[in-house]
mmCIF file of C-alpha atoms and ligand atoms in Angstrom:
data_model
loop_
_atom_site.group_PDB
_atom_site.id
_atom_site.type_symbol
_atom_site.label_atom_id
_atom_site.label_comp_id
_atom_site.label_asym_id
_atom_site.label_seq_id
_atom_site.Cartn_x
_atom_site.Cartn_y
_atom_site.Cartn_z
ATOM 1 C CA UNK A 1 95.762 -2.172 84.309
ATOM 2 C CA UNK A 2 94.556 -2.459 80.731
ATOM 3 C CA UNK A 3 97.972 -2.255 79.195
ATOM 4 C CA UNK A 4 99.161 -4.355 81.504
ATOM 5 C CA UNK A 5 96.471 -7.010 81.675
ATOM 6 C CA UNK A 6 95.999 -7.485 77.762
ATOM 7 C CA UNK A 7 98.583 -9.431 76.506
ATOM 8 C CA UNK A 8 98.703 -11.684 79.730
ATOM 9 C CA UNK A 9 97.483 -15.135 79.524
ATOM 10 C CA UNK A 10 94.268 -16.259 80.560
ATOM 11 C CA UNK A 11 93.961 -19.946 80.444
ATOM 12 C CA UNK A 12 92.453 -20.245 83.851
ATOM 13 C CA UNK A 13 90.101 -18.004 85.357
ATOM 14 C CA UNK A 14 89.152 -18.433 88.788
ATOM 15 C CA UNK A 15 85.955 -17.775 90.010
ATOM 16 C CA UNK A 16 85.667 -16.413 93.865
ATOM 17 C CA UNK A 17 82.739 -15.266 95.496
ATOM 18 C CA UNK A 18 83.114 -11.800 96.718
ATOM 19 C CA UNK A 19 81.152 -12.094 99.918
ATOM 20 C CA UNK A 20 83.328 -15.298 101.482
ATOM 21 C CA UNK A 21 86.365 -14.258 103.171
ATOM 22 C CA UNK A 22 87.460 -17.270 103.214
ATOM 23 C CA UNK A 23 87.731 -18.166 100.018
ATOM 24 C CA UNK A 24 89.198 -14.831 99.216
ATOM 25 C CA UNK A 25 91.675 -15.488 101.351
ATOM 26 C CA UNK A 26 92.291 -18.668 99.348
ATOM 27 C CA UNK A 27 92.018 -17.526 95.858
ATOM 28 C CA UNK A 28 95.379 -15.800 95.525
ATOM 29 C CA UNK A 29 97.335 -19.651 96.738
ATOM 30 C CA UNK A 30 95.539 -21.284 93.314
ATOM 31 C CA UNK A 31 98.234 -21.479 90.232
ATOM 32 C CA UNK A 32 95.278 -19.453 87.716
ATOM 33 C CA UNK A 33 96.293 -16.723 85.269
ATOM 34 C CA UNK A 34 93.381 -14.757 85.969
ATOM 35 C CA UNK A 35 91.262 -14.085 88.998
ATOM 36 C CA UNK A 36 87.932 -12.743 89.306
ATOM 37 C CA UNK A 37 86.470 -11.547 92.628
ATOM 38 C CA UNK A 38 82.226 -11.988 92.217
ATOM 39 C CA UNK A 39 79.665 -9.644 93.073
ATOM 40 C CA UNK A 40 77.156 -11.458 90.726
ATOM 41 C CA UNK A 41 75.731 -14.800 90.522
ATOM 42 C CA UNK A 42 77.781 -16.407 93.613
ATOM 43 C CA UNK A 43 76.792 -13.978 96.108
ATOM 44 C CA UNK A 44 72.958 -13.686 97.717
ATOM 45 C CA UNK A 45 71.040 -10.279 96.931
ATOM 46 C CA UNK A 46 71.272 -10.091 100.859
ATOM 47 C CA UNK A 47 74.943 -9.829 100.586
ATOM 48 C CA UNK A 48 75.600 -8.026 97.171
ATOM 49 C CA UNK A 49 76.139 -4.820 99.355
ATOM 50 C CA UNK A 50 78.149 -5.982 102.569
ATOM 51 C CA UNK A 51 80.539 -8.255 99.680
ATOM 52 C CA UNK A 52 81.745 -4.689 97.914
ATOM 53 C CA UNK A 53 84.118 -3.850 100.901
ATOM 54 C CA UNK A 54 85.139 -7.496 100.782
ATOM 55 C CA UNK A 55 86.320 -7.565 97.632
ATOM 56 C CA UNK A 56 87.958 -4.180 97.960
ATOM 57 C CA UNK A 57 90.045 -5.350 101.180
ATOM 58 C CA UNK A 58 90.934 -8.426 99.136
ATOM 59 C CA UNK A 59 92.298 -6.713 96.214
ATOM 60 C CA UNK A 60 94.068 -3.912 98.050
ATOM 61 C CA UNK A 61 95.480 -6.512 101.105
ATOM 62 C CA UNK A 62 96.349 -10.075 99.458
ATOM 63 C CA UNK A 63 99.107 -11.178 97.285
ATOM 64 C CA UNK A 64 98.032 -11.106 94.009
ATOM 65 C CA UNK A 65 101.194 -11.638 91.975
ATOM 66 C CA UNK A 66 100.700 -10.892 89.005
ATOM 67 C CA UNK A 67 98.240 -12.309 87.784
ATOM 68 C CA UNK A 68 94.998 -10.427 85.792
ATOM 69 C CA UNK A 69 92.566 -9.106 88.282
ATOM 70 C CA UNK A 70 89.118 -8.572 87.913
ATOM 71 C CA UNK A 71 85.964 -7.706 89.831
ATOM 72 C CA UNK A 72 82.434 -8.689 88.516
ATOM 73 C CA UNK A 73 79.587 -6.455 89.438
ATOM 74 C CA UNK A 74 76.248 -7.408 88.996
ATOM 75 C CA UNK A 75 74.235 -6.730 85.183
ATOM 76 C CA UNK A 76 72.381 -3.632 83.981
ATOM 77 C CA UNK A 77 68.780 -4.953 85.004
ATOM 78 C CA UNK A 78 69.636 -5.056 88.663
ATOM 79 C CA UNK A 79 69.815 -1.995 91.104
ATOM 80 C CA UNK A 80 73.783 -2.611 91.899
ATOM 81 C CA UNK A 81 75.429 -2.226 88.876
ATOM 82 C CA UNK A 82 76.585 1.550 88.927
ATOM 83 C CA UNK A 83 77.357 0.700 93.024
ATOM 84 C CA UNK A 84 79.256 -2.206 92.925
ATOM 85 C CA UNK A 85 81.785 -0.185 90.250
ATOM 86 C CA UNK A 86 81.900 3.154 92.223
ATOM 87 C CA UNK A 87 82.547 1.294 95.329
ATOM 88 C CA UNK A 88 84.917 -0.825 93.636
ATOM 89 C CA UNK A 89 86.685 0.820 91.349
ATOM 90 C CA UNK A 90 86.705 3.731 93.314
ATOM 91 C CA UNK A 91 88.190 2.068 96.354
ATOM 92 C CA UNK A 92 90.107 -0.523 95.057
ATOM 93 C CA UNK A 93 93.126 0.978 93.871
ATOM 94 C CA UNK A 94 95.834 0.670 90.715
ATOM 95 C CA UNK A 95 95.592 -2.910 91.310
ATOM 96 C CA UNK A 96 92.646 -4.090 90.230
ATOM 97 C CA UNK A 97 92.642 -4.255 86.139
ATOM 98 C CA UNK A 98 89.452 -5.026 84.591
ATOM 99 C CA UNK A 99 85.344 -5.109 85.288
ATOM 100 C CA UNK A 100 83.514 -7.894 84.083
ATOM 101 C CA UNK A 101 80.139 -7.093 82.844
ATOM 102 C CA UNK A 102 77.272 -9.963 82.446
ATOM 103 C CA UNK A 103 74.381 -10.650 80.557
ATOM 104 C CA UNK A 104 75.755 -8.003 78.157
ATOM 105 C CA UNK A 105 73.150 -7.646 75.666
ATOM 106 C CA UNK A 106 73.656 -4.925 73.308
ATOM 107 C CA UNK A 107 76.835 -2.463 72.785
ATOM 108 C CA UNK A 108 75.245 0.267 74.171
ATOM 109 C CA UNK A 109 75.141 -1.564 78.024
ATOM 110 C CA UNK A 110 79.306 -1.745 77.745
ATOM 111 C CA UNK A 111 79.399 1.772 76.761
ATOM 112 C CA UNK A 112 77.450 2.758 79.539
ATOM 113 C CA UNK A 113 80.026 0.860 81.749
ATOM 114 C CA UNK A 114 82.589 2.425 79.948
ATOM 115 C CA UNK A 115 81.336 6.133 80.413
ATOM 116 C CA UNK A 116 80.892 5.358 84.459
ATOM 117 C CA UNK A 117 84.683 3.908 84.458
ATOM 118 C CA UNK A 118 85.989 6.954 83.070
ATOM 119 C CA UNK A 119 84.266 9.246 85.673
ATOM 120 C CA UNK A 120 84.989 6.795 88.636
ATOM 121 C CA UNK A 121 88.858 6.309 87.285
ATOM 122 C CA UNK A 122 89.056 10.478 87.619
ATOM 123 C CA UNK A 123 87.763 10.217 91.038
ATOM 124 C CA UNK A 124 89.790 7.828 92.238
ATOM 125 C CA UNK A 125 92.986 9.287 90.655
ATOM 126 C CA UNK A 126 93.638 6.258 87.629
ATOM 127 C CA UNK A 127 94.748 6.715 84.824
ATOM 128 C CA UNK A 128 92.436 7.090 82.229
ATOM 129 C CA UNK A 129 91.209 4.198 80.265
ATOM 130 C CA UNK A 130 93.169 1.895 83.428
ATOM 131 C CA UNK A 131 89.934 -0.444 83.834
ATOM 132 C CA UNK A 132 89.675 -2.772 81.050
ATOM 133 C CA UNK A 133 86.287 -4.624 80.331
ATOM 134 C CA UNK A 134 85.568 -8.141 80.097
ATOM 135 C CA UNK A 135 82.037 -8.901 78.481
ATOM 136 C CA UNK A 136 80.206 -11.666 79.192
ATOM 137 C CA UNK A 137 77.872 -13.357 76.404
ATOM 138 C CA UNK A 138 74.743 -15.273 77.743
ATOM 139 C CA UNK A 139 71.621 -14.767 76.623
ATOM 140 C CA UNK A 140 69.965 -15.035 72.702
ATOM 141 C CA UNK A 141 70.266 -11.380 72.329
ATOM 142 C CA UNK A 142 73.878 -10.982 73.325
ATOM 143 C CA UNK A 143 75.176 -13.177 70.898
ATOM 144 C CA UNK A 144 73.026 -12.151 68.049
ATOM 145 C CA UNK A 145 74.598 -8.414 68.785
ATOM 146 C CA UNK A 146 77.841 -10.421 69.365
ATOM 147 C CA UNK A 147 80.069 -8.605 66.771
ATOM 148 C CA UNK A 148 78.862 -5.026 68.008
ATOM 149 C CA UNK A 149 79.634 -5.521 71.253
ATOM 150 C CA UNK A 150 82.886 -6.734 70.860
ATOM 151 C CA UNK A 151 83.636 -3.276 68.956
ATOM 152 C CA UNK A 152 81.825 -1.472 71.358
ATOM 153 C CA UNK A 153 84.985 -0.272 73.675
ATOM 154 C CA UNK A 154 88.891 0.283 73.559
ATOM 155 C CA UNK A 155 88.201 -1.049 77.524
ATOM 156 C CA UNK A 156 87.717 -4.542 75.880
ATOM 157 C CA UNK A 157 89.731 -7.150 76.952
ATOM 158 C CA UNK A 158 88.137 -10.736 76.535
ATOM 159 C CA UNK A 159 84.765 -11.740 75.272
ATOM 160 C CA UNK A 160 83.378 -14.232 77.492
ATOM 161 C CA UNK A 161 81.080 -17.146 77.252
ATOM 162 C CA UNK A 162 78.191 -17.997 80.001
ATOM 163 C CA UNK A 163 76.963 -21.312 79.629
ATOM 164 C CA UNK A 164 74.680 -21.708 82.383
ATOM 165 C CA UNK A 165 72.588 -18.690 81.728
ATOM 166 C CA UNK A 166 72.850 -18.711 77.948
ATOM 167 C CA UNK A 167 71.044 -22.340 78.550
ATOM 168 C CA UNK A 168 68.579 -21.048 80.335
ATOM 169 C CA UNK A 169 68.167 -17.866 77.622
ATOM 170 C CA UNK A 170 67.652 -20.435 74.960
ATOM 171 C CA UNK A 171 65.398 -22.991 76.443
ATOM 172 C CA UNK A 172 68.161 -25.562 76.332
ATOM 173 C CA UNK A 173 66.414 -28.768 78.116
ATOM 174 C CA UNK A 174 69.643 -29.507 80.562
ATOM 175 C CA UNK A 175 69.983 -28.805 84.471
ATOM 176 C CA UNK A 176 73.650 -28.367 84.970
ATOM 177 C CA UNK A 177 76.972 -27.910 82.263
ATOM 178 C CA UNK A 178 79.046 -30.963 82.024
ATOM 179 C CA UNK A 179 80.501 -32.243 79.637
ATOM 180 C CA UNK A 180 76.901 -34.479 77.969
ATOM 181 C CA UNK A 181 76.249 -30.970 76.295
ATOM 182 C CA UNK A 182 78.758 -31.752 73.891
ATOM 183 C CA UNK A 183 77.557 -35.195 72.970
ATOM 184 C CA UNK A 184 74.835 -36.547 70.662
ATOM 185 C CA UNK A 185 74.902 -36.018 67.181
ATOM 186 C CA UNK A 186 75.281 -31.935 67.296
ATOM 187 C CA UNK A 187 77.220 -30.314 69.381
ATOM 188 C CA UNK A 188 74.423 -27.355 70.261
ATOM 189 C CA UNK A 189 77.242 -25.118 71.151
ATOM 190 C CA UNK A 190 79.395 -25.166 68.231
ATOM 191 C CA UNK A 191 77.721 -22.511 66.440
ATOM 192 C CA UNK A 192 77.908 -20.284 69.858
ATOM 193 C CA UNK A 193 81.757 -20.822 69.802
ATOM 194 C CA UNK A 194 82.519 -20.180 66.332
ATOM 195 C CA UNK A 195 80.411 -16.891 66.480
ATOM 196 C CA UNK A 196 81.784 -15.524 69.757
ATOM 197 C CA UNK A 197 85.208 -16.808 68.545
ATOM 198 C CA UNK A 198 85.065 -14.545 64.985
ATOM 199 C CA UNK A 199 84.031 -11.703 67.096
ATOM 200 C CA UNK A 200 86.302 -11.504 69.500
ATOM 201 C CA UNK A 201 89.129 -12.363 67.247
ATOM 202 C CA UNK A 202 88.080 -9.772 64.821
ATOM 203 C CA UNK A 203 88.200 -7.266 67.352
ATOM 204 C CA UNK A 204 91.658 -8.381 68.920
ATOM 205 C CA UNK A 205 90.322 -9.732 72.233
ATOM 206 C CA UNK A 206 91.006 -13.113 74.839
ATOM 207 C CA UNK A 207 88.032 -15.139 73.844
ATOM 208 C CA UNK A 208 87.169 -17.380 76.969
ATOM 209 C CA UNK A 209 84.873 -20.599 77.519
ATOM 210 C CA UNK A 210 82.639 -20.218 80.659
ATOM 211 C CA UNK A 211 82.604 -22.502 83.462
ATOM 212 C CA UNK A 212 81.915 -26.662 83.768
ATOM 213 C CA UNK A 213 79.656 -27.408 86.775
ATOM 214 C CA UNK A 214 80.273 -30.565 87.696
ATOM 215 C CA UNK A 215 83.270 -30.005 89.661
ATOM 216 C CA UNK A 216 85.043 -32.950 91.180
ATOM 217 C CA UNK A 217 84.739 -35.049 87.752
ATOM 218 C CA UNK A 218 88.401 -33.307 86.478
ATOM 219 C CA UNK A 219 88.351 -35.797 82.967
ATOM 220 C CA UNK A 220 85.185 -34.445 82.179
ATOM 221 C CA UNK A 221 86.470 -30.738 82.139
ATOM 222 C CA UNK A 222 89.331 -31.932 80.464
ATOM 223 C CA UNK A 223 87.242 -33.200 77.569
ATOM 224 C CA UNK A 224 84.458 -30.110 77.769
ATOM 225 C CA UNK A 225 87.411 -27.660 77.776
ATOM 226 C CA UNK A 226 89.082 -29.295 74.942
ATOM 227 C CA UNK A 227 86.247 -28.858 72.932
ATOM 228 C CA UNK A 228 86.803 -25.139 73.546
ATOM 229 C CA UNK A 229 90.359 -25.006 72.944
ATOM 230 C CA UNK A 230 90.268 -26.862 69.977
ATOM 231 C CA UNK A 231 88.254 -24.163 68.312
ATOM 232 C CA UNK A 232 90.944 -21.635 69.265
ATOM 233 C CA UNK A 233 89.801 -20.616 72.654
ATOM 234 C CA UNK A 234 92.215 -18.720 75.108
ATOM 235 C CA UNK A 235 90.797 -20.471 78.203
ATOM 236 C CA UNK A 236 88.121 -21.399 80.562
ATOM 237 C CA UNK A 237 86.706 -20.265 83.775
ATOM 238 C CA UNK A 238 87.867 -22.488 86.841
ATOM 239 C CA UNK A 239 85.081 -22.729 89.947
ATOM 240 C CA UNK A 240 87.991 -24.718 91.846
ATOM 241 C CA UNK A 241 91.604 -24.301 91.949
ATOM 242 C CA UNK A 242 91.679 -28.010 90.703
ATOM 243 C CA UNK A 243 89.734 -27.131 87.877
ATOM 244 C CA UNK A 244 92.607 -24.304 87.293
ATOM 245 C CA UNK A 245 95.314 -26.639 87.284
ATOM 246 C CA UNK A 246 93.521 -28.897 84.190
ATOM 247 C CA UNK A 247 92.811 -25.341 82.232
ATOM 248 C CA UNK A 248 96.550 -24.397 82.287
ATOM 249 C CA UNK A 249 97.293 -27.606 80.737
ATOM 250 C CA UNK A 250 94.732 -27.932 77.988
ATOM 251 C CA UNK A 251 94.946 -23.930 76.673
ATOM 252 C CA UNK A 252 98.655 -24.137 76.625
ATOM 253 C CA UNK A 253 100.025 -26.020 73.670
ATOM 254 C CA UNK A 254 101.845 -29.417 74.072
ATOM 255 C CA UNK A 255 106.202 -28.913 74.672
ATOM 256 C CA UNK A 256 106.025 -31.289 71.330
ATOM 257 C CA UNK A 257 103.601 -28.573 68.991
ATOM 258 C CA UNK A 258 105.577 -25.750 70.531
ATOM 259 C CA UNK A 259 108.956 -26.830 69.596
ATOM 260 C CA UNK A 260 107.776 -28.188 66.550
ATOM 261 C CA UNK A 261 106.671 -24.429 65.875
ATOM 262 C CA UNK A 262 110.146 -23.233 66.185
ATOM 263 C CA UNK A 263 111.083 -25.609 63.647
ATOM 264 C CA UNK A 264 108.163 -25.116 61.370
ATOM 265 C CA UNK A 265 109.875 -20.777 61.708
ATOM 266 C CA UNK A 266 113.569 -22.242 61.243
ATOM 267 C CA UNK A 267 112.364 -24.376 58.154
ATOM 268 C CA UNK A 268 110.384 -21.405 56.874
ATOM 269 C CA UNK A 269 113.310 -18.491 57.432
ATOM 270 C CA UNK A 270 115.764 -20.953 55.492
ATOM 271 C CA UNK A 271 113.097 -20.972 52.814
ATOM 272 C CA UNK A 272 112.050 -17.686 52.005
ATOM 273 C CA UNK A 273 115.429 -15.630 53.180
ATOM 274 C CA UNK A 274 118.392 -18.522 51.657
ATOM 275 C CA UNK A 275 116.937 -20.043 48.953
ATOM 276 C CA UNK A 276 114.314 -17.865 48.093
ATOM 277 C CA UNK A 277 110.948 -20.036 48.064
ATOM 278 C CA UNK A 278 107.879 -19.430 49.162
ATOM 279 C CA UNK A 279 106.418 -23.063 50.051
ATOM 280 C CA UNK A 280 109.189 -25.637 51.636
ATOM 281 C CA UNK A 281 108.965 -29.453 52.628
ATOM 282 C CA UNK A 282 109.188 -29.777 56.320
ATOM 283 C CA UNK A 283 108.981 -33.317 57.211
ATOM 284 C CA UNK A 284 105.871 -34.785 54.846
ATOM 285 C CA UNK A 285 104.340 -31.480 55.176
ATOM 286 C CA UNK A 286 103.792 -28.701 53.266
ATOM 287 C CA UNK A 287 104.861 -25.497 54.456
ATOM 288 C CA UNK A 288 104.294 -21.858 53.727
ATOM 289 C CA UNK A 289 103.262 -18.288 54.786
ATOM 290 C CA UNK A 290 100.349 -19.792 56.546
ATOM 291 C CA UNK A 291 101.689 -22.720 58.215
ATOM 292 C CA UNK A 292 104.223 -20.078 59.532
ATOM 293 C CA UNK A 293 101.171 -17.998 60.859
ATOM 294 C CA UNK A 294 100.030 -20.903 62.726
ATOM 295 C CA UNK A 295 103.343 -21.860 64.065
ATOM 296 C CA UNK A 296 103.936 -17.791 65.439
ATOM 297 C CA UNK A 297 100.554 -18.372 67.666
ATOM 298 C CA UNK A 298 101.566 -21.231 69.068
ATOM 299 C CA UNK A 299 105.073 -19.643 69.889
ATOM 300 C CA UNK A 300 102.859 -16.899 70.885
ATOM 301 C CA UNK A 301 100.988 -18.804 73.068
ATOM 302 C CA UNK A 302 103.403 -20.836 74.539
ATOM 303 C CA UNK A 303 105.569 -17.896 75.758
ATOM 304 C CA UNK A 304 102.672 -16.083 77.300
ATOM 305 C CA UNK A 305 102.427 -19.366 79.220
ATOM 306 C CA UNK A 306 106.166 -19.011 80.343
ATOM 307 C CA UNK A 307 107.175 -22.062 77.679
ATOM 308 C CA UNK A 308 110.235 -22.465 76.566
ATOM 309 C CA UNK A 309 111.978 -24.409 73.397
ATOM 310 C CA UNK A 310 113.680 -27.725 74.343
ATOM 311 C CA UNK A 311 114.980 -28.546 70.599
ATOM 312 C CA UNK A 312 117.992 -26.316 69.290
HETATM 313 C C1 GLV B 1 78.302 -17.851 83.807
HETATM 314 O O1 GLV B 1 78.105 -16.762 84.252
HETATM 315 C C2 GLV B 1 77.279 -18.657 83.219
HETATM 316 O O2 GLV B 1 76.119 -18.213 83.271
HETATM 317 O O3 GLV B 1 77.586 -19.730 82.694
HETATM 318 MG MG1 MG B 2 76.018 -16.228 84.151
#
C-alpha cells in the first residue's frame, strides 16, 4: 500500500517475468527490497494475456514478506494497458502496492493511470489512493517532460530510469547496457541522471537506476551502479537475484560513513545546543547545518536498510 510502500527502501528491485511460474515461484527466496512482477517487456505479446492470472496467483499465494510489491503492465500505445490493471489490481488484493507504468511520456499518461486506479481500487474494495505509481523514464520525450510528470500524481512513488529503451529513443549507437556506457571521455548518461534525479527529488520520490544487461559479470554492475549511487540514487533494478545482492551493498552506505554520521549529529548537537556555534571542527573538517543535512540522509538511509551504529 502507498503509505506503506513509500518510505521503504528500494535498493534492489527485482525484475520477474509475469508469465514464468517458475521464476515467480523463485522471486520471493531473493534478499531484494522491492519486487516487480512483469507484464511488459519480459513477457511475449502471445502471453501478455494468459501472464495476468499468473501474476495475480503469485501475489495473492507466495510469501512476500514485506517487501514493496509491484506489478508492471504494459505502456499506453499497446492494447493491454487498461487490462492488465483491471485484471490486476482488481484481483490481486491489499497486497500488491504499486503499478509501474513505462515509456511514460507526458503527465497526462500517469493521470490517466491514476483515474483507472481509483475506479478499479472502488471495485475491488481498496482503499482509496492504496496503489501507488512508479513511472518509468525512457524515451527523449519523457525526460524532456521529466519534471511534470514527476508532479503529475499523489500515487507517485519512484521515478524510474530505462536504459535500454531510452538508448534506443535516442539513437545511442550501443547493443546491450554494461557498464562501457559509462566510459570514454563523457559519460552520455550523466545529464539523464542529474535531470531525473532533480525531478524526482523535487517532488519527494525513490529515484531508481534501470537495469545492467550483462548479467553474470557482477564487478561490472558494481561499477555501473556506483555510478548511479554516487549521484544520489536510491537503487537499481536487479534481472538476477545475484545482481540483488551487489545493489543492497552499493545503495546502502558503508558501516564506516554511517557511524561517522552519528558522530558528524553528536559533534553538531554539542555545537549548536552547549556552546552555542553554528560551524564546529570535527576532525579536519568543517562542520555545519549542511554537513548535518548530509549526515541525517545517510542515518536516514542506513536505517531504512536495517543499519545500525557500532560507535557509542
Ligand atoms: C527498462 O525497461 C529499460 O528499457 O531499460
Ligand atoms: Mg524499457
Amino acid at each position: 500500500m502507498s503509505s506503506r510502500s513509500r518510505s521503504l527502501p528500494r535498493r534492489s528491485c527485482l525484475s520477474t517475468p509475469g508469465s514464468s511460474s517458475r521464476f515467480l515461484a523463485k522471486a520471493p527466496t531473493a534478499t531484494a527490497d522491492f519486487s516487480f512482477l512483469d507484464l511488459e517487456d519480459s513477457v511475449a505479446p502471445n502471453e501478455k494475456v494468459a501472464a495476468r492470472a499468473k501474476v495475480v496467483d503469485a501475489i495473492t499465494n507466495l510469501p512476500w514478506d514485506d517487501r514493496v510489491l509491484c506489478v508492471r503492465v504494459n505502456a499506453w500505445d499497446t492494447p493491454w494497458t487498461y487490462g492488465d490493471v483491471i485484471d490486476v489490481v482488481g484481483n490481486a488484493g491489499p497486497r500488491l502496492d504499486e503499478v509501474m507504468l513505462p515509456k511514460v511520456q507526458r503527465a497526462s499518461d500517469v493521470v490517466a493511470l491514476d483515474l483507472l486506479l481509483s475506479q478499479v481500487e472502488r471495485n475491488a474494495g481498496l482503499e482509496p489512493g492504496h496503489i501507488g505509481i512508479e513511472a518509468q523514464i525512457e524515451t527523449a520525450l519523457g525526460l524532456i517532460n521529466v519534471e511534470e510528470i514527476c508532479a503529475s500524481s499523489p500515487r507517485l512513488e519512484s521515478i524510474v530510469f530505462g536504459p535500454a529503451d531510452f538508448a534506443a529513443s535516442i539513437g545511442m549507437p550501443v547493443t546491450t547496457i554494461d557498464e562501457t556506457i559509462h566510459d570514454g571521455p563523457s559519460n552520455p548518461f550523466s545529464y539523464v541522471f542529474a535531470k531525473i534525479l532533480m525531478a524526482g527529488r523535487a517532488n519527494g520520490l525513490h529515484v531508481i537506476d534501470g537495469p545492467f544487461l550483462k548479467v553474470r559479470d557482477l564487478n561490472a554492475l558494481r561499477f555501473a551502479a556506483g555510478i548511479s549511487a554516487s549521484y544520489g540514487f536510491d537503487g537499481k533494478w536487479a534481472l538476477t537475484p545475484d545482481q540483488a545482492v551487489v545493489l543492497n551493498e552499493v545503495y546502502s552506505p558503508s558501516q564506516e560513513l554511517f557511524d561517522k554520521s552519528f558522530d558528524i549529529l553528536d559533534a553538531y548537537r554539542d555545537a549548536t545546543e552547549k556552546d552555542h556555534t553554528g560551524a564546529v571542527m570535527f576532525g579536519d573538517e568543517m562542520i555545519d547545518e549542511a554537513s548535518a543535512k548530509i549526515a541525517n540522509s545517510f542515518v536516514a538511509r542506513g536505517a531504512r536498510s536495517g543499519m545500525q551504529r557500532t560507535t557509542k
